[in-house]
PDB file of C-alpha atoms and ligand atoms in Angstrom:
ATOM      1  CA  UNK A  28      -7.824   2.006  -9.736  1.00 91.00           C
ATOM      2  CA  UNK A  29      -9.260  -0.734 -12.159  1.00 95.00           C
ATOM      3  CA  UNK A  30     -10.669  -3.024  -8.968  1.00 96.00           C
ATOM      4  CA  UNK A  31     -12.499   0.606  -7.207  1.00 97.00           C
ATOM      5  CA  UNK A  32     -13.294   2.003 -10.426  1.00 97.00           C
ATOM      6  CA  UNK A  33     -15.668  -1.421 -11.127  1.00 96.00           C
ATOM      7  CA  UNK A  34     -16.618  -1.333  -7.128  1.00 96.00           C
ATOM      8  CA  UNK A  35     -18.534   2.324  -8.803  1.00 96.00           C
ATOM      9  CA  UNK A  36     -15.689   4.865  -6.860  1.00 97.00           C
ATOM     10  CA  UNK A  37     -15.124   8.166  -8.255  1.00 97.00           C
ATOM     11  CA  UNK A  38     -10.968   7.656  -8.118  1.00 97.00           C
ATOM     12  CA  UNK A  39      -8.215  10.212  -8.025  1.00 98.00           C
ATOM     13  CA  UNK A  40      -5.232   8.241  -8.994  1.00 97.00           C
ATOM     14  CA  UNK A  41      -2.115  10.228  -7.379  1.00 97.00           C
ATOM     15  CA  UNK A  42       1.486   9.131  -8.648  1.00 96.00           C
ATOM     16  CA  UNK A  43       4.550  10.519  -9.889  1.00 96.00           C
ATOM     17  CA  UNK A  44       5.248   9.316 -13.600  1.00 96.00           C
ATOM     18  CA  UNK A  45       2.244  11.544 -14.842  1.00 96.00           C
ATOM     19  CA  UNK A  46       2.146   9.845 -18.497  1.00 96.00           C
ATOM     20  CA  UNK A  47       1.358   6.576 -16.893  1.00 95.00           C
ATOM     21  CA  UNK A  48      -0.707   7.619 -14.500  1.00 96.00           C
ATOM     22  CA  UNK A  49      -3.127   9.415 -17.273  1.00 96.00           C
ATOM     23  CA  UNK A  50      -3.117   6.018 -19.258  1.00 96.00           C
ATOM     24  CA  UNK A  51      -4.473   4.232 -16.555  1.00 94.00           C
ATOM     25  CA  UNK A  52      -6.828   7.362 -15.646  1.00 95.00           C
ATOM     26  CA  UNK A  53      -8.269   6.668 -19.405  1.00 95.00           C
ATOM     27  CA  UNK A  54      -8.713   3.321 -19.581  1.00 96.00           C
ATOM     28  CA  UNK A  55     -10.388   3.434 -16.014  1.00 96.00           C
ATOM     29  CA  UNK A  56     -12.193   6.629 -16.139  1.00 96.00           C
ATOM     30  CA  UNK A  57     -10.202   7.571 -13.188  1.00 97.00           C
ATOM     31  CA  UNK A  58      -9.210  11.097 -12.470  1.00 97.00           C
ATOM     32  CA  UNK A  59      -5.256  11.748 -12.338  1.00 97.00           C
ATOM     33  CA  UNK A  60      -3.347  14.187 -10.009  1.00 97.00           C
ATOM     34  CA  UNK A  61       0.170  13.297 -10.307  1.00 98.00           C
ATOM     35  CA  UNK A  62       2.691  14.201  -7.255  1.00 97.00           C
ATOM     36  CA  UNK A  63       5.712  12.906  -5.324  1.00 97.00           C
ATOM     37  CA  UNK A  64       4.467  12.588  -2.171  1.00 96.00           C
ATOM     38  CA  UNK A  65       7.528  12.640  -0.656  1.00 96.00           C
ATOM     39  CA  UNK A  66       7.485  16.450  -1.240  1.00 97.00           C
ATOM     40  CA  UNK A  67       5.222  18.414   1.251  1.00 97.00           C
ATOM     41  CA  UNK A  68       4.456  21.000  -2.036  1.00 98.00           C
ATOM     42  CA  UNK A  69       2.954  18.101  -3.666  1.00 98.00           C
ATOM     43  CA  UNK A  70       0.966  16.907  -1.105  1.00 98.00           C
ATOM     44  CA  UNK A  71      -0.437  20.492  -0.299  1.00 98.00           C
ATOM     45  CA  UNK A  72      -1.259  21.066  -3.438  1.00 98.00           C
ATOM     46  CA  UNK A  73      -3.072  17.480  -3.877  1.00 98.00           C
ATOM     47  CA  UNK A  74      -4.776  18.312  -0.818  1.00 98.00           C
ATOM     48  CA  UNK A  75      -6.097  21.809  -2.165  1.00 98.00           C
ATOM     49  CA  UNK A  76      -7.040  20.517  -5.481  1.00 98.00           C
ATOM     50  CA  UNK A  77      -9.550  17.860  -3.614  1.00 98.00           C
ATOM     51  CA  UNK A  78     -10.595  20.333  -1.718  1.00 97.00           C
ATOM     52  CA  UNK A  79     -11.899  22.049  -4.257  1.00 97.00           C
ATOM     53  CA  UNK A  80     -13.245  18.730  -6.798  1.00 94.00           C
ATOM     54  CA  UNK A  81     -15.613  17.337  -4.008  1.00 83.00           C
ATOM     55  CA  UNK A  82     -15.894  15.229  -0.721  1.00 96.00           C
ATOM     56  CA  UNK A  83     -13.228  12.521  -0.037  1.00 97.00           C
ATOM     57  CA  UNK A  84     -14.821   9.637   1.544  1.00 97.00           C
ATOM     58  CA  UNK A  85     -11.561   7.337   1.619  1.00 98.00           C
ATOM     59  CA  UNK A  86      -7.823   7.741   1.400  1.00 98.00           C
ATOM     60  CA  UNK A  87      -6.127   4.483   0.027  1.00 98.00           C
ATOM     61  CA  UNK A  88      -2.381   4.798   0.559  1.00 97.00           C
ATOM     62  CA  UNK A  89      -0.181   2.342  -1.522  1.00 96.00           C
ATOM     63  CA  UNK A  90       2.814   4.241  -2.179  1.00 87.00           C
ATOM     64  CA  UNK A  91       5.931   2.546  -0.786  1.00 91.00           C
ATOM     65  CA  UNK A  92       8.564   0.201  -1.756  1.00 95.00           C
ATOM     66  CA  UNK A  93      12.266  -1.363  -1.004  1.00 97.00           C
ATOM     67  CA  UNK A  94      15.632  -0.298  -2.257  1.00 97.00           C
ATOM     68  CA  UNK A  95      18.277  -3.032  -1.813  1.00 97.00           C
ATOM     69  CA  UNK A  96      18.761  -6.310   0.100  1.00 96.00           C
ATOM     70  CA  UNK A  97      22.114  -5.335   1.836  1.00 97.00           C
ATOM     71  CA  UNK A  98      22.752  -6.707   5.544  1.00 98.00           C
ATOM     72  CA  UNK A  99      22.661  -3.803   8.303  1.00 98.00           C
ATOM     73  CA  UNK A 100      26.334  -3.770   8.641  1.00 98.00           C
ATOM     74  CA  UNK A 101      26.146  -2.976   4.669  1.00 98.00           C
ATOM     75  CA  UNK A 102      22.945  -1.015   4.715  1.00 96.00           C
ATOM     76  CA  UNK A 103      23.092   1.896   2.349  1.00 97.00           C
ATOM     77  CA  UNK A 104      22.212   5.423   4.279  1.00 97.00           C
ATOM     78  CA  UNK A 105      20.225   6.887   0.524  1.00 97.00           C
ATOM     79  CA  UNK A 106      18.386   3.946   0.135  1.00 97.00           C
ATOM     80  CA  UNK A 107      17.612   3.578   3.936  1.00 98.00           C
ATOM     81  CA  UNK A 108      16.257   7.165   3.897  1.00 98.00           C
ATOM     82  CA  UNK A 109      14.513   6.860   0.673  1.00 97.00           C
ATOM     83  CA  UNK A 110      12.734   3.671   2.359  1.00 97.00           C
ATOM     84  CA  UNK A 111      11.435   5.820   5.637  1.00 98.00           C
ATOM     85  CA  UNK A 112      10.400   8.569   3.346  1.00 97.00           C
ATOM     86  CA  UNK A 113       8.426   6.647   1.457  1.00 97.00           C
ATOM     87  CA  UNK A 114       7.074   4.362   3.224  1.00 98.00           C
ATOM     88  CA  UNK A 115       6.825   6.181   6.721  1.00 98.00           C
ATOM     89  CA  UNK A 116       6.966  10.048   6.365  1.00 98.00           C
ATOM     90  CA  UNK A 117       4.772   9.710   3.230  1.00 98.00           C
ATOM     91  CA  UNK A 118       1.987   8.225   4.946  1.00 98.00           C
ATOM     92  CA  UNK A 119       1.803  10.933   7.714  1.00 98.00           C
ATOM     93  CA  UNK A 120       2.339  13.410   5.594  1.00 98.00           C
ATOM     94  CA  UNK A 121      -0.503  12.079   3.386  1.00 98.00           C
ATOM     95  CA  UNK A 122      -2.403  11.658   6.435  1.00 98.00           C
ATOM     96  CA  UNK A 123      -2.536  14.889   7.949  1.00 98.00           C
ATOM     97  CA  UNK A 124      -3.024  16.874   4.606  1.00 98.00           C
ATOM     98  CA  UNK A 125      -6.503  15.156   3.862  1.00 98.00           C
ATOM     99  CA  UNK A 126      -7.533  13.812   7.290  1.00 98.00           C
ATOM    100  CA  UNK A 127      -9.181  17.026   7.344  1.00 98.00           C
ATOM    101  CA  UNK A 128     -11.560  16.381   3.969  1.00 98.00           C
ATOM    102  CA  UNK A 129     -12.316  12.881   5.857  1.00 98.00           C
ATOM    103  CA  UNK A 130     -13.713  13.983   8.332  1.00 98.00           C
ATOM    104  CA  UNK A 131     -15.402  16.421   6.149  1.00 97.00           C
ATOM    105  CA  UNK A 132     -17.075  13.805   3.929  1.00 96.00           C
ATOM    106  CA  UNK A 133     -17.732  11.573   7.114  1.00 96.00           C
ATOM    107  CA  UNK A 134     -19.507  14.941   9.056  1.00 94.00           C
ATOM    108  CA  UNK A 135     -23.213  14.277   7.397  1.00 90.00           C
ATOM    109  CA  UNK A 136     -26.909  13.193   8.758  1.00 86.00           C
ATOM    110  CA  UNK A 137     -27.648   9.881   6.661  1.00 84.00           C
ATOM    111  CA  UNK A 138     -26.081   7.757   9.103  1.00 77.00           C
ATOM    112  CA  UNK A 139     -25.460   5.372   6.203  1.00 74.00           C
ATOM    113  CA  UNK A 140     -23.195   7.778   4.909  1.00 78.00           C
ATOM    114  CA  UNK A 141     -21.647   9.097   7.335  1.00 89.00           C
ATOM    115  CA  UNK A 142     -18.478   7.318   7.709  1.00 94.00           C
ATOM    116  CA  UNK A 143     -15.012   8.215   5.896  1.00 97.00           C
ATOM    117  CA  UNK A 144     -11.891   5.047   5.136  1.00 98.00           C
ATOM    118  CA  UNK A 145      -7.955   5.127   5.320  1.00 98.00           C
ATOM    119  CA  UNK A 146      -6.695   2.179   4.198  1.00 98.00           C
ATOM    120  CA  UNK A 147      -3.034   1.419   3.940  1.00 98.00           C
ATOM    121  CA  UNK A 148      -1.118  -1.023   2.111  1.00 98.00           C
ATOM    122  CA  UNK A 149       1.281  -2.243   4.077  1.00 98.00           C
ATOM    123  CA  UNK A 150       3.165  -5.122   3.853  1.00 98.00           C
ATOM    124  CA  UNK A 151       4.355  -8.709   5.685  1.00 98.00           C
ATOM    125  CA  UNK A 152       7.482  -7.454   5.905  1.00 98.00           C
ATOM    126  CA  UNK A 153       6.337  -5.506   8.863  1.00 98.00           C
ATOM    127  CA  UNK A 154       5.278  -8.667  11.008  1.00 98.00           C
ATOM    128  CA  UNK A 155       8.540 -10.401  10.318  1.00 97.00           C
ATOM    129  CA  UNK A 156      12.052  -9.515  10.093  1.00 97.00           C
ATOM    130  CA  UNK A 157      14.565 -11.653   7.533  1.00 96.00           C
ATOM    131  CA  UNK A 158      18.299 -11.298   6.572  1.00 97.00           C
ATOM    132  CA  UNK A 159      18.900  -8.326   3.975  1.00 97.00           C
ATOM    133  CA  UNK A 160      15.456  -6.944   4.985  1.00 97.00           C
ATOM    134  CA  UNK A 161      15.753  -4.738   7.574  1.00 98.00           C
ATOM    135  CA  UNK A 162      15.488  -1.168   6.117  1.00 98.00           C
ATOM    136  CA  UNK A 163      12.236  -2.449   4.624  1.00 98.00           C
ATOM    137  CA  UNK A 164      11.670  -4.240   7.429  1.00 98.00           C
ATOM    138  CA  UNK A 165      11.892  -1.384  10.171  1.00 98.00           C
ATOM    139  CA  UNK A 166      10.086   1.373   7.241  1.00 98.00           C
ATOM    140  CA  UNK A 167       6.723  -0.953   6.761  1.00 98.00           C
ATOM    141  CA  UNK A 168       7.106  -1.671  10.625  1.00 98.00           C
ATOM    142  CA  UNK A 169       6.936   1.957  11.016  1.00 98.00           C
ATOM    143  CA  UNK A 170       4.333   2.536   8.396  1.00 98.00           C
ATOM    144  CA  UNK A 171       2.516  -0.389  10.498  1.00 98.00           C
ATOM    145  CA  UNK A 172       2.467   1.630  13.822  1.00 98.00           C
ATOM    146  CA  UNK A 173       1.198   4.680  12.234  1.00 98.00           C
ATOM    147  CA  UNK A 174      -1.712   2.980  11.225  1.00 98.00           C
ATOM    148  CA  UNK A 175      -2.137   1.289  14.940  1.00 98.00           C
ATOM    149  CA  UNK A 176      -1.629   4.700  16.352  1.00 98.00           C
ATOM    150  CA  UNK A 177      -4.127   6.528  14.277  1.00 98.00           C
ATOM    151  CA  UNK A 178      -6.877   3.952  14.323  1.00 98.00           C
ATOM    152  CA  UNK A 179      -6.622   4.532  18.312  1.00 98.00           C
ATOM    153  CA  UNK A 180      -6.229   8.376  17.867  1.00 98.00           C
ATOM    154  CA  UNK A 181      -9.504   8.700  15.742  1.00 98.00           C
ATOM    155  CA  UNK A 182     -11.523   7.004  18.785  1.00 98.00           C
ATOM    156  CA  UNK A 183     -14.892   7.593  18.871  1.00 97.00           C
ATOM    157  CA  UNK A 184     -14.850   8.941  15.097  1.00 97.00           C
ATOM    158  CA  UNK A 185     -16.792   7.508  12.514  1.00 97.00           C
ATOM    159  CA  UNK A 186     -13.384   6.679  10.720  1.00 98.00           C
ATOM    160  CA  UNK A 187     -12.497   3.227   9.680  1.00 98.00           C
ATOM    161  CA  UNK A 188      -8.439   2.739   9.663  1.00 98.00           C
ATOM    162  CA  UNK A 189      -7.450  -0.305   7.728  1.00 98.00           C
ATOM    163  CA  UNK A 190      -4.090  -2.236   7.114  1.00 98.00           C
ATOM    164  CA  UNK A 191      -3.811  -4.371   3.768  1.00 98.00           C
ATOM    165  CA  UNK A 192      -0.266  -6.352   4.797  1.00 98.00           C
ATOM    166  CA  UNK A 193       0.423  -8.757   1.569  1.00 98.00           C
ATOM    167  CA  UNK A 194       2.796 -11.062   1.413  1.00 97.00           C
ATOM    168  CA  UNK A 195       4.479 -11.715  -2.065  1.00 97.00           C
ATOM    169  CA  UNK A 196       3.099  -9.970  -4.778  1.00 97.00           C
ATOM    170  CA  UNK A 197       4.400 -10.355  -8.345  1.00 95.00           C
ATOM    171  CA  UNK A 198       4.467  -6.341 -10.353  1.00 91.00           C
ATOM    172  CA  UNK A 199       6.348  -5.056 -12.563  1.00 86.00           C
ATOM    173  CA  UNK A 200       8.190  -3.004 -10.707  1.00 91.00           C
ATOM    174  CA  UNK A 201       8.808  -3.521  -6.540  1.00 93.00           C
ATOM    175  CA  UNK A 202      11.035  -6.552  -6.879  1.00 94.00           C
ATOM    176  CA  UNK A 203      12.808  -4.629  -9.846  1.00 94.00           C
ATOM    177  CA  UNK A 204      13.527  -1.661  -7.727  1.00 93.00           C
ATOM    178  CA  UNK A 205      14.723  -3.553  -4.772  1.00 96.00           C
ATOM    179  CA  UNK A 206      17.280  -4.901  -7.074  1.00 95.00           C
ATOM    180  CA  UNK A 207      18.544  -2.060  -8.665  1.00 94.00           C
ATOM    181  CA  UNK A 208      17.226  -3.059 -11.967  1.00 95.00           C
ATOM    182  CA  UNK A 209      18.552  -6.665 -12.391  1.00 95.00           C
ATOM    183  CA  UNK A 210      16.110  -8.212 -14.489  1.00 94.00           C
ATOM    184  CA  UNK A 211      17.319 -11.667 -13.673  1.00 95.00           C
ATOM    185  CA  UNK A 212      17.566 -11.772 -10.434  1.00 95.00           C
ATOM    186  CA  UNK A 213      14.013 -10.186  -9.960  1.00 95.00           C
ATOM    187  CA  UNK A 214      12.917 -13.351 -12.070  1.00 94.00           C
ATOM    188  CA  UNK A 215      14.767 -15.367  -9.564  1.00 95.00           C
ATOM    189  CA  UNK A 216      12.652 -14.083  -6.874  1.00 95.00           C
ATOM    190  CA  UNK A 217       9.732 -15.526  -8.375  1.00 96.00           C
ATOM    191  CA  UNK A 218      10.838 -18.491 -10.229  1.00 96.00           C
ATOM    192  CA  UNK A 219       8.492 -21.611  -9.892  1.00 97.00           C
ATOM    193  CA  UNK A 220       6.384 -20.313  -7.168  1.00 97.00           C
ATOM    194  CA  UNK A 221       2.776 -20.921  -8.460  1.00 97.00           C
ATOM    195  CA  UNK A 222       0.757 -18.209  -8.568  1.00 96.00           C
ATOM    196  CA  UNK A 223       2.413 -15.351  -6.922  1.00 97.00           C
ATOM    197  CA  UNK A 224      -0.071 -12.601  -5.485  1.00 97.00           C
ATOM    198  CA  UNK A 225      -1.066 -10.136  -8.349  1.00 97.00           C
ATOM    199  CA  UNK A 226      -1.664  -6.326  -7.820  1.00 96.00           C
ATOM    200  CA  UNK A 227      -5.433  -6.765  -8.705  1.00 97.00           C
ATOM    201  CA  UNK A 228      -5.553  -9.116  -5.782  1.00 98.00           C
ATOM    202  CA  UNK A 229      -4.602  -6.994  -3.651  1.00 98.00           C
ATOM    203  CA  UNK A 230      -6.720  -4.466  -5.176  1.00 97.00           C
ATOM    204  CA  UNK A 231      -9.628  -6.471  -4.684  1.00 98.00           C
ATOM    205  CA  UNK A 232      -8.924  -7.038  -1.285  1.00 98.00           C
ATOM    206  CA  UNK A 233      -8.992  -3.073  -0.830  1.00 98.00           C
ATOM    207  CA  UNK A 234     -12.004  -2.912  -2.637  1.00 98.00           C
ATOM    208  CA  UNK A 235     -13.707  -5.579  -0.102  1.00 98.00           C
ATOM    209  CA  UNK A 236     -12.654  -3.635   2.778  1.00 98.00           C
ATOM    210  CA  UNK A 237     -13.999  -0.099   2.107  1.00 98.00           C
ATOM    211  CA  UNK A 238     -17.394  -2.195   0.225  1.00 97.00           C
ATOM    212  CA  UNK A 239     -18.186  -3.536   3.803  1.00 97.00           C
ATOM    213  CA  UNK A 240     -20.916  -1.920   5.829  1.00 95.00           C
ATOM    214  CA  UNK A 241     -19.836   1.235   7.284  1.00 94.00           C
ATOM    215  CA  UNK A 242     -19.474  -0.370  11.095  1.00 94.00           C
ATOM    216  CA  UNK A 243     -16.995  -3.129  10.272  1.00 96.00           C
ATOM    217  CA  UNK A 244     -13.492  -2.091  10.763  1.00 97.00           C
ATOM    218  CA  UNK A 245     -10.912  -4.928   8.772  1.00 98.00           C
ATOM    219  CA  UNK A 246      -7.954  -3.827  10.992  1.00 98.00           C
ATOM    220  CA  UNK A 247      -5.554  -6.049   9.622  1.00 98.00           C
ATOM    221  CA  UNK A 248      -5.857  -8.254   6.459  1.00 98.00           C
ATOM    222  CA  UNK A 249      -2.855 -10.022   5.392  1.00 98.00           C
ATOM    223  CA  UNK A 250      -2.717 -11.932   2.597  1.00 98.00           C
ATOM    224  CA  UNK A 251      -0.572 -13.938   1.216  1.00 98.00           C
ATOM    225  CA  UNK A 252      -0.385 -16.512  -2.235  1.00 98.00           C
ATOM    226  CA  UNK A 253      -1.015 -20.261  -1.291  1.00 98.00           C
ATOM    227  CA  UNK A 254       2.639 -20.792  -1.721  1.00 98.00           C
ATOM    228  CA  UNK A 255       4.094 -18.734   0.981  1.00 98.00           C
ATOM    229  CA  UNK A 256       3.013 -20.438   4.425  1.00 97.00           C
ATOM    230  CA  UNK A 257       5.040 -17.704   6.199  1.00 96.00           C
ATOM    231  CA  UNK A 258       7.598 -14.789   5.173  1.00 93.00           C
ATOM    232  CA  UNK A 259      10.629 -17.875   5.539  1.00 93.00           C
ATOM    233  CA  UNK A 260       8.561 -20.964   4.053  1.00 97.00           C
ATOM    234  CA  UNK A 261       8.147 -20.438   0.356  1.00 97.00           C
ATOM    235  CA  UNK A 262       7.168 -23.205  -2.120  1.00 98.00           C
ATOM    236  CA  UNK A 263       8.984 -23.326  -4.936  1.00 98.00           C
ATOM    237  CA  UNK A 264       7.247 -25.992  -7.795  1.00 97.00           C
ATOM    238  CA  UNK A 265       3.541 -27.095  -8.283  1.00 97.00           C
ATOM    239  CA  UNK A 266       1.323 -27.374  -5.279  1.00 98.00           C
ATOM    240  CA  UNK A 267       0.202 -31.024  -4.972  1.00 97.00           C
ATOM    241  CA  UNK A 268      -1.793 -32.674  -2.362  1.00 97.00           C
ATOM    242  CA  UNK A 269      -0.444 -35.126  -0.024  1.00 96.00           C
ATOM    243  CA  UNK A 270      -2.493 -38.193   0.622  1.00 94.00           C
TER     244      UNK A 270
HETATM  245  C1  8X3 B 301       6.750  -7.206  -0.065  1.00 58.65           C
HETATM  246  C2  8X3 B 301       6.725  -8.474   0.684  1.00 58.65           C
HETATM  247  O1  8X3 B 301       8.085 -10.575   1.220  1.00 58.65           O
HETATM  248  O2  8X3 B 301       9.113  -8.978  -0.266  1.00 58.65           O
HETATM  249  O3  8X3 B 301       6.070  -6.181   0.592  1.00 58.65           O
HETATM  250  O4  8X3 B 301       8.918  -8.498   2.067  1.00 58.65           O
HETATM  251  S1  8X3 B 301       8.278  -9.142   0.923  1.00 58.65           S
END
């Protein structure tokens, strides 16, 4: 909100825990709508409420998330389903409620204008597979294809479809979840890696992508911190140059 906000958006910031969600709305000057978009009454009613407020000239969807690290063999069904919902059925479900205001916003005769953005946050869990990952692994894979598959399906639209995959990202909150809450072994995750990604980077990023001209499509950006070459390579302990 805080990196689109200062990029001069008009935002509707759309989550579930409604107190926070106003904070942030304050502080940013962001409007708030909060909804569980896992529930199909939320998302209609998000849908008719910016219906009504004014032209939507991008969706960015960053909803998502992990819940546990078991192996398949262990893998629990609720969290499992709670992943796919999330990550997967959210996103289409987001997708076809407000495609329509889109293409709405994009339907106009400055030519300048006349473009509308989906951007998706993603993640690089959905390029590469690892041990305890895979109901994360197969949701943002899923979430992945969707993207693929729409970018192809609006052909010939003026419709940019973009995929923000990041690699780690130090919050608050996603490492937390996937844990069940153990504040220590969230730490863990991060310990001595310098300079883990931060959610304004990937923010920023975002705000690049729909900031762009109107006729550049970023397909796929992924992005990850200096310190993780790949998904299975992860420096732990100051970077240093080797001469
Ligand atoms: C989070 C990235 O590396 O934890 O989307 O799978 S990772």
């Amino acid at each position: 909100m805080r990196s689109l906000r200062a990029a001069g958006w008009d935002v509707v910031g759309v989550a579930r825990r409604a107190d926070r969600l106003e904070s942030l709305a304050a502080e940013t000057g962001a409007s708030a709508f909060a909804a569980d978009l896992t529930q199909q009454a939320d998302v209609d009613a998000l849908a008719e409420w910016l219906a009504a407020s004014g032209p939507v000239h991008a969706l960015v969807t960053v909803a998502g998330g992990a819940h546990g690290t078991d192996l398949v063999e262990d893998g629990r069904t609720e969290d499992w389903r709670w992943m796919f919902e999330i990550n997967v059925m959210a996103t289409q479900r987001v997708v076809a409620a407000l495609l329509p205001l889109l293409r709405e916003a994009a339907d106009v005769e400055d030519r300048a204008q006349a473009h509308a953005d989906l951007v998706f946050l993603t993640s690089t869990a959905a390029q590469r597979a690892y041990p305890g990952g895979a109901g994360y692994n197969a949701a943002k894979a899923g979430q992945s294809m969707i993207v693929d598959a729409l970018r192809l399906e609006l052909a010939g639209e003026p419709i940019r479809v973009v995929e923000v995959a990041p690699g780690m990202v130090y919050t608050e909150e996603f490492t937390l979840n996937r844990l069940r809450g153990d504040q220590a072994a969230a730490e863990q995750v991060y310990e001595g890696v310098e300079q883990p990604l931060l959610a304004a980077d990937v923010a920023d990023v975002i705000a690049y992508a729909l900031g762009t001209p109107g006729h550049v499509n970023l397909d796929l950006i992924t992005m990850r911190p200096v310190a993780q070459s790949a998904q299975h390579l992860l420096t732990r302990g100051p970077l240093r140059v080797r001469r």
